Coordinates of C-alpha atoms in Angstrom, one line a residue:
X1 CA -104.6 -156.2 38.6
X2 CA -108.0 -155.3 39.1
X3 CA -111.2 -154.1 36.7
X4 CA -112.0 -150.1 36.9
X5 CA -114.7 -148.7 35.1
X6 CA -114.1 -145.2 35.0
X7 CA -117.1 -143.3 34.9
X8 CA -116.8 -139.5 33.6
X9 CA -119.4 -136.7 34.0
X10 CA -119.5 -133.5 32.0
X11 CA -117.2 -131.6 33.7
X12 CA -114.3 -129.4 32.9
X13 CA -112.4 -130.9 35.6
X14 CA -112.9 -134.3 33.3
X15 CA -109.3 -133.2 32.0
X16 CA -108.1 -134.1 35.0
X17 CA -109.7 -137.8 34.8
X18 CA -107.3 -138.4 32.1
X19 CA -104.4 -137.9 35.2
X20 CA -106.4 -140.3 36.8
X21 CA -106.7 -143.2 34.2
X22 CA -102.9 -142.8 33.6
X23 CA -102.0 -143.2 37.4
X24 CA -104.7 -146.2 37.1
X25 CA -103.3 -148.3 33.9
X26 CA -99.2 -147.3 35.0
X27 CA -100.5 -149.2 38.2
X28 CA -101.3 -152.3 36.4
X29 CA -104.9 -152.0 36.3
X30 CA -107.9 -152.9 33.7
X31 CA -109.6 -149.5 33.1
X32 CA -112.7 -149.2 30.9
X33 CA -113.8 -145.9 30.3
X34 CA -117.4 -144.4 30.4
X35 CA -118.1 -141.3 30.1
X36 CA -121.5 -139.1 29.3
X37 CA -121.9 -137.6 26.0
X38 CA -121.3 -134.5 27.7
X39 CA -118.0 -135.4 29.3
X40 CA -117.1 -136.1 25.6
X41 CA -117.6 -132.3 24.7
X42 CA -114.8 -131.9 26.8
X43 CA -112.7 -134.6 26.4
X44 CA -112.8 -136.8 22.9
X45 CA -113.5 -140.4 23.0
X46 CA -110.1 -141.0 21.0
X47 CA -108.2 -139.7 24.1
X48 CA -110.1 -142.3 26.3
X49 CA -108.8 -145.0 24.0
X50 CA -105.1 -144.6 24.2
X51 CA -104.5 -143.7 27.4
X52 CA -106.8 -146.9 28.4
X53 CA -105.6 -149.0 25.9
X54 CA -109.0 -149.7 25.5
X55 CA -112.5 -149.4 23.9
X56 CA -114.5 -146.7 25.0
X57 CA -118.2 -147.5 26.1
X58 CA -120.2 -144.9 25.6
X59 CA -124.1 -145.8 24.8
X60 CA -125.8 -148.5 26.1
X61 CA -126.9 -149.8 22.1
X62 CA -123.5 -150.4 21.5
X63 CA -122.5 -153.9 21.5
X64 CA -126.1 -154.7 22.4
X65 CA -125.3 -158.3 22.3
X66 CA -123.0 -158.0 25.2
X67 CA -125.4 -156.3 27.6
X68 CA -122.6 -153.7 28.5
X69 CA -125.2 -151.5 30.8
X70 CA -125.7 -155.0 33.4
X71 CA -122.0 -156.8 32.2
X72 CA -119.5 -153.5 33.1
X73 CA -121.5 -152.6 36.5
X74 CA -121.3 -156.5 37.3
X75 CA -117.6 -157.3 36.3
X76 CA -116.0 -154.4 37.8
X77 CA -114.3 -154.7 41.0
X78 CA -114.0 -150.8 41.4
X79 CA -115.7 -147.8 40.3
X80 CA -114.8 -145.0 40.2
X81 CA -116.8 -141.3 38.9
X82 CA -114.5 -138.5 38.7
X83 CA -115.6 -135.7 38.2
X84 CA -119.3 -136.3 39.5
X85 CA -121.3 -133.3 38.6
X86 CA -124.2 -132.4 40.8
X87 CA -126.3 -133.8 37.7
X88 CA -124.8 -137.0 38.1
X89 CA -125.2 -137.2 42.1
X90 CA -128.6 -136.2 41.1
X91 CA -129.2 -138.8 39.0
X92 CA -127.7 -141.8 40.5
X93 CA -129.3 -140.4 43.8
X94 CA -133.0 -140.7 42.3
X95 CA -131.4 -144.2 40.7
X96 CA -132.0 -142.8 37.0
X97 CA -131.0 -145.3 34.1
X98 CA -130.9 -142.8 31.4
X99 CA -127.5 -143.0 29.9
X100 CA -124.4 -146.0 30.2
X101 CA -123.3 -144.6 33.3
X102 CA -126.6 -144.3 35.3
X103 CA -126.8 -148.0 34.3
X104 CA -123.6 -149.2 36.1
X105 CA -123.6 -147.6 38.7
X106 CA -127.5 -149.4 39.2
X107 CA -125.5 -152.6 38.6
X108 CA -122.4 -152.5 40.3
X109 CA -122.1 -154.9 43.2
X110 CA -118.3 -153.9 43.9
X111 CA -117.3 -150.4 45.6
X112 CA -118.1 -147.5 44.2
X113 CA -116.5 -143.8 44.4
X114 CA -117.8 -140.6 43.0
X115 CA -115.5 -137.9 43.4
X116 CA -117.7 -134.3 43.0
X117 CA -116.2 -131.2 41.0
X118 CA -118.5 -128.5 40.5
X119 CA -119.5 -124.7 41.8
X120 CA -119.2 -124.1 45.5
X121 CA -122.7 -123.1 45.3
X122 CA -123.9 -125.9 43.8
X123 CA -122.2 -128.4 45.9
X124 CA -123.7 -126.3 49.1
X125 CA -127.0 -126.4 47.5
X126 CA -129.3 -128.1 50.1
X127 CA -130.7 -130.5 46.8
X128 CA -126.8 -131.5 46.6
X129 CA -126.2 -131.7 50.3
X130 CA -129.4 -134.1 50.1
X131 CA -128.6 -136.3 47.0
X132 CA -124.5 -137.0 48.5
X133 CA -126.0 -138.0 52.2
X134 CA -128.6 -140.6 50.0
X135 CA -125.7 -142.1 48.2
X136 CA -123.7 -142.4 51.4
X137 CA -126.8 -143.7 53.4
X138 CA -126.8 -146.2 50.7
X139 CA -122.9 -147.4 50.6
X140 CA -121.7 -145.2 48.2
X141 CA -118.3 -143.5 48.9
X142 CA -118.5 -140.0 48.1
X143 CA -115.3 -137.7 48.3
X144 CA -115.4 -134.3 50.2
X145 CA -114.1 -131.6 47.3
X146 CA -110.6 -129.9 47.8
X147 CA -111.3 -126.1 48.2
X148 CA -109.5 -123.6 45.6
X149 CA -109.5 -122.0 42.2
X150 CA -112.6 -123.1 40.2
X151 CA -113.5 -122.4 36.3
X152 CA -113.0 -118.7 35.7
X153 CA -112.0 -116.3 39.1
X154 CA -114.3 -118.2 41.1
X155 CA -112.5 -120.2 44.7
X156 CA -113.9 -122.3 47.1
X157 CA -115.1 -125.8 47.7
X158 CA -116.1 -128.0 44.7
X159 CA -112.7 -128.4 42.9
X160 CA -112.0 -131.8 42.4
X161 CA -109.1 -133.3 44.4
X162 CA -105.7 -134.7 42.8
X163 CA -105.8 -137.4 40.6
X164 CA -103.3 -138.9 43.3
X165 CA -105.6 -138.3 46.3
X166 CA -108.0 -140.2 44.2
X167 CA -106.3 -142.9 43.2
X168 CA -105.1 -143.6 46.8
X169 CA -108.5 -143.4 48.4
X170 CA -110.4 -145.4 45.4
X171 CA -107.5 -148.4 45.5
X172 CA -107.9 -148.3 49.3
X173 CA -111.7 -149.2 48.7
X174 CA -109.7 -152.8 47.0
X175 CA -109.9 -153.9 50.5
X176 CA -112.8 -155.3 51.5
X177 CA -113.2 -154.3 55.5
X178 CA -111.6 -150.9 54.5
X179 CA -114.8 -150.1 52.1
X180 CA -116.7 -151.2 55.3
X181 CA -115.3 -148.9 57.6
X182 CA -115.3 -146.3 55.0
X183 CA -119.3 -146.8 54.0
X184 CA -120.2 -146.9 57.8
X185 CA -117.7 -143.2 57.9
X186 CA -116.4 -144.6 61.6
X187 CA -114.4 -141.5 62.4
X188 CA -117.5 -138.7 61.6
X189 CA -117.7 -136.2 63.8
X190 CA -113.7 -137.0 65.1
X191 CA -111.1 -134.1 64.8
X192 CA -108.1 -135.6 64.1
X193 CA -104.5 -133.7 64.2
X194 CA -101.8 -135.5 62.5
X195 CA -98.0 -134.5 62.2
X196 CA -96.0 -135.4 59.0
X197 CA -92.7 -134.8 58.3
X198 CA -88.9 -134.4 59.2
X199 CA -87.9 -131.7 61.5
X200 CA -85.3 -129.1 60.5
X201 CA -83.1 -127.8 63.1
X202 CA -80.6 -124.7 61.8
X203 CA -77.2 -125.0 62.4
X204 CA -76.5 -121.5 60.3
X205 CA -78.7 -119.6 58.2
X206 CA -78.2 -121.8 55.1
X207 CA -78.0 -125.4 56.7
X208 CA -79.7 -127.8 59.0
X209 CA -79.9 -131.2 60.7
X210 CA -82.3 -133.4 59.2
X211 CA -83.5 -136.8 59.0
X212 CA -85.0 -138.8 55.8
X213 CA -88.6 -138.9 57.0
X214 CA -90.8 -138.3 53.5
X215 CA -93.9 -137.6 55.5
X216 CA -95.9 -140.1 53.2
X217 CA -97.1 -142.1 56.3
X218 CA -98.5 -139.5 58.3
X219 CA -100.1 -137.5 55.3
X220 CA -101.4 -141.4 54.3
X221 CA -103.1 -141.2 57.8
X222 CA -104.3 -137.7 57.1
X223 CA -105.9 -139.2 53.6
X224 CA -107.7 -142.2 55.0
X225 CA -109.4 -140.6 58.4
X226 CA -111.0 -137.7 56.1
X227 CA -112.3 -140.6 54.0
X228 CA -113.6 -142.2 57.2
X229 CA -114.9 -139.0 58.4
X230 CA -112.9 -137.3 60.2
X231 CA -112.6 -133.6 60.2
X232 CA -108.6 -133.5 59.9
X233 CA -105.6 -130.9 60.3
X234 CA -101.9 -132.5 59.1
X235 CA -98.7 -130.2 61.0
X236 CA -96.2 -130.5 57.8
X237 CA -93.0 -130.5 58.6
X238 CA -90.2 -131.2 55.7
X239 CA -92.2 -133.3 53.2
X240 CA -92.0 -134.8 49.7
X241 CA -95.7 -135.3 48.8
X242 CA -98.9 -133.4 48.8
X243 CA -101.3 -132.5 51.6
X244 CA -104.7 -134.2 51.3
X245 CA -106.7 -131.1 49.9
X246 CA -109.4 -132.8 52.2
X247 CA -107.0 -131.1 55.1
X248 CA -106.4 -128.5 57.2
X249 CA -102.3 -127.8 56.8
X250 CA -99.9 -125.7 59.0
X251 CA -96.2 -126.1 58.1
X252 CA -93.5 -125.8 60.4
X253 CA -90.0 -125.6 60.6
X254 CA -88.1 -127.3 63.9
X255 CA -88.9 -129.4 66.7
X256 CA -89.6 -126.2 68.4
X257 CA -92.4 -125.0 66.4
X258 CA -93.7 -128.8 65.7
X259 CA -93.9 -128.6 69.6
X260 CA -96.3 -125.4 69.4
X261 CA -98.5 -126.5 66.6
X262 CA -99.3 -129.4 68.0
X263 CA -100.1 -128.2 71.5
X264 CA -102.1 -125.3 70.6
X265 CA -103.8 -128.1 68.5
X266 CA -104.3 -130.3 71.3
X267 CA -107.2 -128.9 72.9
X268 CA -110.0 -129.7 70.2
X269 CA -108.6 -132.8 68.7
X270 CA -110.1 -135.9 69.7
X271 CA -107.2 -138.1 68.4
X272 CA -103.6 -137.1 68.0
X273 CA -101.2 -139.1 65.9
X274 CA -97.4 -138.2 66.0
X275 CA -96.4 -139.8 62.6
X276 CA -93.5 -136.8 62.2
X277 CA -90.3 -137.5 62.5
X278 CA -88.9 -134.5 65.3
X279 CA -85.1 -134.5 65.9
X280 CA -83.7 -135.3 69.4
X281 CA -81.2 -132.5 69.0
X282 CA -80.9 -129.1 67.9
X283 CA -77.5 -127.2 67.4
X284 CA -77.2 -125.4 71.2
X285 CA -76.1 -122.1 69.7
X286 CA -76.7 -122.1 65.9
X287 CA -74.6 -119.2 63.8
X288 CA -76.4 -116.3 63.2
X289 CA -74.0 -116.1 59.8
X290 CA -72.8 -119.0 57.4
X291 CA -70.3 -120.8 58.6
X292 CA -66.9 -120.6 56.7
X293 CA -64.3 -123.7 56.1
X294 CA -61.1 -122.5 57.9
X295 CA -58.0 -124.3 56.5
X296 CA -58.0 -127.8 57.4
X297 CA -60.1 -127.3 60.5
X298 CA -63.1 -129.7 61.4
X299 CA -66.1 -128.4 63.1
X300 CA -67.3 -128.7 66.1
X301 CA -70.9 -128.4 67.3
X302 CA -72.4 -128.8 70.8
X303 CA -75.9 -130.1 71.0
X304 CA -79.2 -130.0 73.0
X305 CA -81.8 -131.8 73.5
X306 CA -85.2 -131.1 71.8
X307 CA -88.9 -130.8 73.3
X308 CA -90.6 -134.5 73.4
X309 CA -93.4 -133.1 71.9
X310 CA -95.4 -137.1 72.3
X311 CA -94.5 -137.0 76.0
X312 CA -96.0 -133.3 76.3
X313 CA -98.9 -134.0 74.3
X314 CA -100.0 -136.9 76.7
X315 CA -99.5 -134.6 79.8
X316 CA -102.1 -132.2 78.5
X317 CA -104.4 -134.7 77.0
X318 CA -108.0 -134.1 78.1
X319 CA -110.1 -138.4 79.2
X320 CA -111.6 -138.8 75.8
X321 CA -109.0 -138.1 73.5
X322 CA -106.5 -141.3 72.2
X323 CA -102.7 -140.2 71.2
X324 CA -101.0 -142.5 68.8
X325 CA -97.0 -142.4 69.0
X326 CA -94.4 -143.9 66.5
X327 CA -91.2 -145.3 67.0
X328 CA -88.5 -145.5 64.2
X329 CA -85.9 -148.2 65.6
X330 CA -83.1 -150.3 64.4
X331 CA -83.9 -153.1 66.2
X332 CA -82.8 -156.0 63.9
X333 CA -85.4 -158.5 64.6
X334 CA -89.1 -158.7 65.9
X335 CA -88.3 -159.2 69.6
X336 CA -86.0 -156.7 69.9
X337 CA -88.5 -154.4 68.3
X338 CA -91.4 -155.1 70.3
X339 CA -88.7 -155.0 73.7
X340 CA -87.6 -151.4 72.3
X341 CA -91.8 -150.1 72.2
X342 CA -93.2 -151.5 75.0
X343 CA -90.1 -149.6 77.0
X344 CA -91.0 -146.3 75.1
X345 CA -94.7 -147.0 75.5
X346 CA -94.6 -147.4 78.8
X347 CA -92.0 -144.2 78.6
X348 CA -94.3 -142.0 76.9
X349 CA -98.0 -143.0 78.1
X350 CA -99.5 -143.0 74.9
X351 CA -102.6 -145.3 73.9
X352 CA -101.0 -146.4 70.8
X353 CA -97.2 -147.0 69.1
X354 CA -96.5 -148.1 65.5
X355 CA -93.8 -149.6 65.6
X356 CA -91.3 -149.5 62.6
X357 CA -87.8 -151.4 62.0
X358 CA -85.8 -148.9 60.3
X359 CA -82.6 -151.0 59.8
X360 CA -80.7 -150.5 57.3
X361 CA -82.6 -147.9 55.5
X362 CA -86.0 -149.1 55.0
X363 CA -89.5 -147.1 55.9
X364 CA -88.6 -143.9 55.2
X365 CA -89.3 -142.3 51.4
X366 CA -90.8 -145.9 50.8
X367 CA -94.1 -146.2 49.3
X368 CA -94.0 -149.1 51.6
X369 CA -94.1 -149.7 54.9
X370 CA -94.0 -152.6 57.8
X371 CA -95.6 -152.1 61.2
X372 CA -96.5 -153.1 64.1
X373 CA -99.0 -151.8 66.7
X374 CA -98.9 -152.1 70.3
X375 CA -101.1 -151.0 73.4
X376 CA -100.1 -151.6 76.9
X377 CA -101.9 -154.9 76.8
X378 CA -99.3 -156.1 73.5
X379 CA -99.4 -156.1 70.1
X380 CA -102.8 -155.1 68.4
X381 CA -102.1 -155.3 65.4
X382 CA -99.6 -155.7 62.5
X383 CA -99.0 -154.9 58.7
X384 CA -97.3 -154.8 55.9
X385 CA -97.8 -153.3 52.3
X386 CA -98.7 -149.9 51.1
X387 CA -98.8 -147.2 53.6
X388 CA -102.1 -146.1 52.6
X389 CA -103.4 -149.4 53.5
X390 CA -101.5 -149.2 56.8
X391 CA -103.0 -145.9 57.4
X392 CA -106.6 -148.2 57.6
X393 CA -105.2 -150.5 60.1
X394 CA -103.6 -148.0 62.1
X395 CA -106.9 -146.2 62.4
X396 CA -108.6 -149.3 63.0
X397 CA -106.8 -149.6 66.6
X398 CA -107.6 -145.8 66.9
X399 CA -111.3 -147.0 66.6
X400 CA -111.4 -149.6 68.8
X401 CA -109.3 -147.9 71.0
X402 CA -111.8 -145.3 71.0
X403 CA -114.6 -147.6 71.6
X404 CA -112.9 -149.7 74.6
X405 CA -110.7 -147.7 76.9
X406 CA -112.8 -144.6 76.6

């Protein structure tokens, strides 16, 4: 369990930070609310209170014996502004003190995230642009908005991004060489394709061949390089969760089309991770109508084999870009795991393979995960916990890979 503050700016989106304390105290964390007097015109301190299960600081005389404008900035472990309005960036760029909030964020010594919500042109206005690159400059982790429908008809970038997204990239910042990498924004500048997903291959109109990827790894991936920086496009195949609205998206279908995206892709990504999981066979002749049960009569269905869209990929790669594989094996113990990828490293020529024991059901539709990452000089690295921590240390290899062999 860790201490939140939740800082709240007068936003409409500030609905949505409700979502986000929820997801926060279900998780087991100590949230303590703080929000401006004009976040409470659109949200009532009362609501703050039972969904934290906690009081709700909102001026700095209250309690005056406690010092709450130095004690909540100094005992959090976390916080976390959602939404930031441009008046808030503003302020905490110029390093005001003119309300609870200004004042924590001046006294906070642990991470902090401001997640922005506000007009597109606001959040393009040059005062804006200015005011996020100071806080960054100065350590401060400030989300890219998702792009769609604002307040009223109005679309484009400056809606605040899902209380999930949130959540994932804030806990993330727990981690102390994580909120390093993040501050220092190590992948800027990199364009990084990512595939997510279980392929579908038709065996009639209404059904296909599948397998039980959830996608959650490689959309993790997709999550924590735009937090690092990196300008990022996911390939979707069958998934159960969300796209990052920090991403670019293109959904497809089979094997077939995964194999397309990715290699009309190719050319302007600077790192390519495979974390879809593409079928090895597709039906050789799927019906063109739906196939009917005929007495007792089984079926019988002749298969071929499907692109290798990794071992494409690293034929066309251009010097400077890196190519991260996966490999989903039952291998049953560590040796036999790491015997099984350095054969398919070697196999496929990539830079990287995560490596994943999937015996006996495990990995896939898990919020979990266990990995371990080789190169062809061994093992670079291993872990084990949430997958959106395992993103980090996946594209920790990617930077150093980056930085060594190229």
């Amino acid at each position: 369990m860790s201490r939140i503050v939740l800082g709240v700016a007068g936003g409409i989106a500030a609905y949505k930070a409700c979502l986000l304390l929820r997801r926060f105290t279900e998780a087991g964390h100590e949230v303590t609310v703080v929000p401006t007097a004009n976040a409470l015109n659109f949200v009532g301190e009362t609501t703050w209170a039972a969904l934290s299960g906690r009081p709700v600081r909102t001026q700095v005389w209250h309690d005056a014996h406690e010092v709450p404008h130095v004690r909540l900035g100094r005992e959090a472990e976390l916080v976390v502004v959602a939404p930031a309005t441009a008046d808030l960036l503003a302020r905490a760029a110029t390093g005001r003190a003119d309300d609870l909030l200004t004042n924590v964020l001046l006294t906070a010594t642990c991470p902090v995230l401001m997640a922005p919500a506000m007009h597109t042109e606001m959040w393009l206005h040059p005062a804006t642009v200015a005011n996020v690159a100071t806080l960054r400059e100065r350590g401060v982790v400030v989300l890219d908005p998702d792009s769609g429908r604002l307040t009223g008809a109005d679309t484009g970038p400056g809606r605040l991004p899902e209380p999930a997204d949130i959540e994932q990239a804030a806990l993330s910042l727990l981690a102390p060489d994580v909120t390093r990498a993040v501050r220092a924004r190590d992948l800027d500048g990199v364009r990084l394709t990512v595939s997510a997903g279980g392929t579908r291959e038709a065996l009639d109109p209404v059904r296909y061949l599948s397998n039980a990827s959830s996608g959650r790894m490689g959309l993790a991936i997709a999550r924590a390089a735009a937090l690092r920086g990196a300008d990022v496009t996911v390939v979707a195949a069958a998934i159960t969760a969300d796209v990052p609205g920090s991403a670019d998206v293109q959904h497809v279908t089979s094997t077939a089309d995964l194999a397309d995206a990715m290699m009309a892709l190719a050319p302007s990504s600077d790192v390519i991770v495979m974390a879809a999981a593409p079928a090895d066979f597709t039906p050789a002749d799927p019906s063109a109508q739906k196939l009917k049960k005929s007495g007792d009569a089984g079926l019988s269905v002749e298969f071929s084999q499907t692109t290798d869209v990794l071992a494409a990929l690293v034929r066309a790669r251009h010097d400077d870009q890196v190519i991260v594989g996966f490999a989903a094996e039952t291998a049953g113990s560590r040796e036999r795991l790491l015997e099984l990828g350095r054969a398919k490293l070697a196999r496929k020529g990539c830079d990287l393979l995560v490596l994943n024991d999937v015996s006996g059901g495990a990995v896939f539709g898990a919020a979990d995960n266990a990995v371990t990452i080789v190169d062809s000089t061994g093992v670079v690295g291993e872990a084990a916990g949430d997958k959106n921590l395992i993103a980090h240390r996946i594209l920790d290899a990617v930077v150093h890979t980056k930085g060594t062999t190229r």
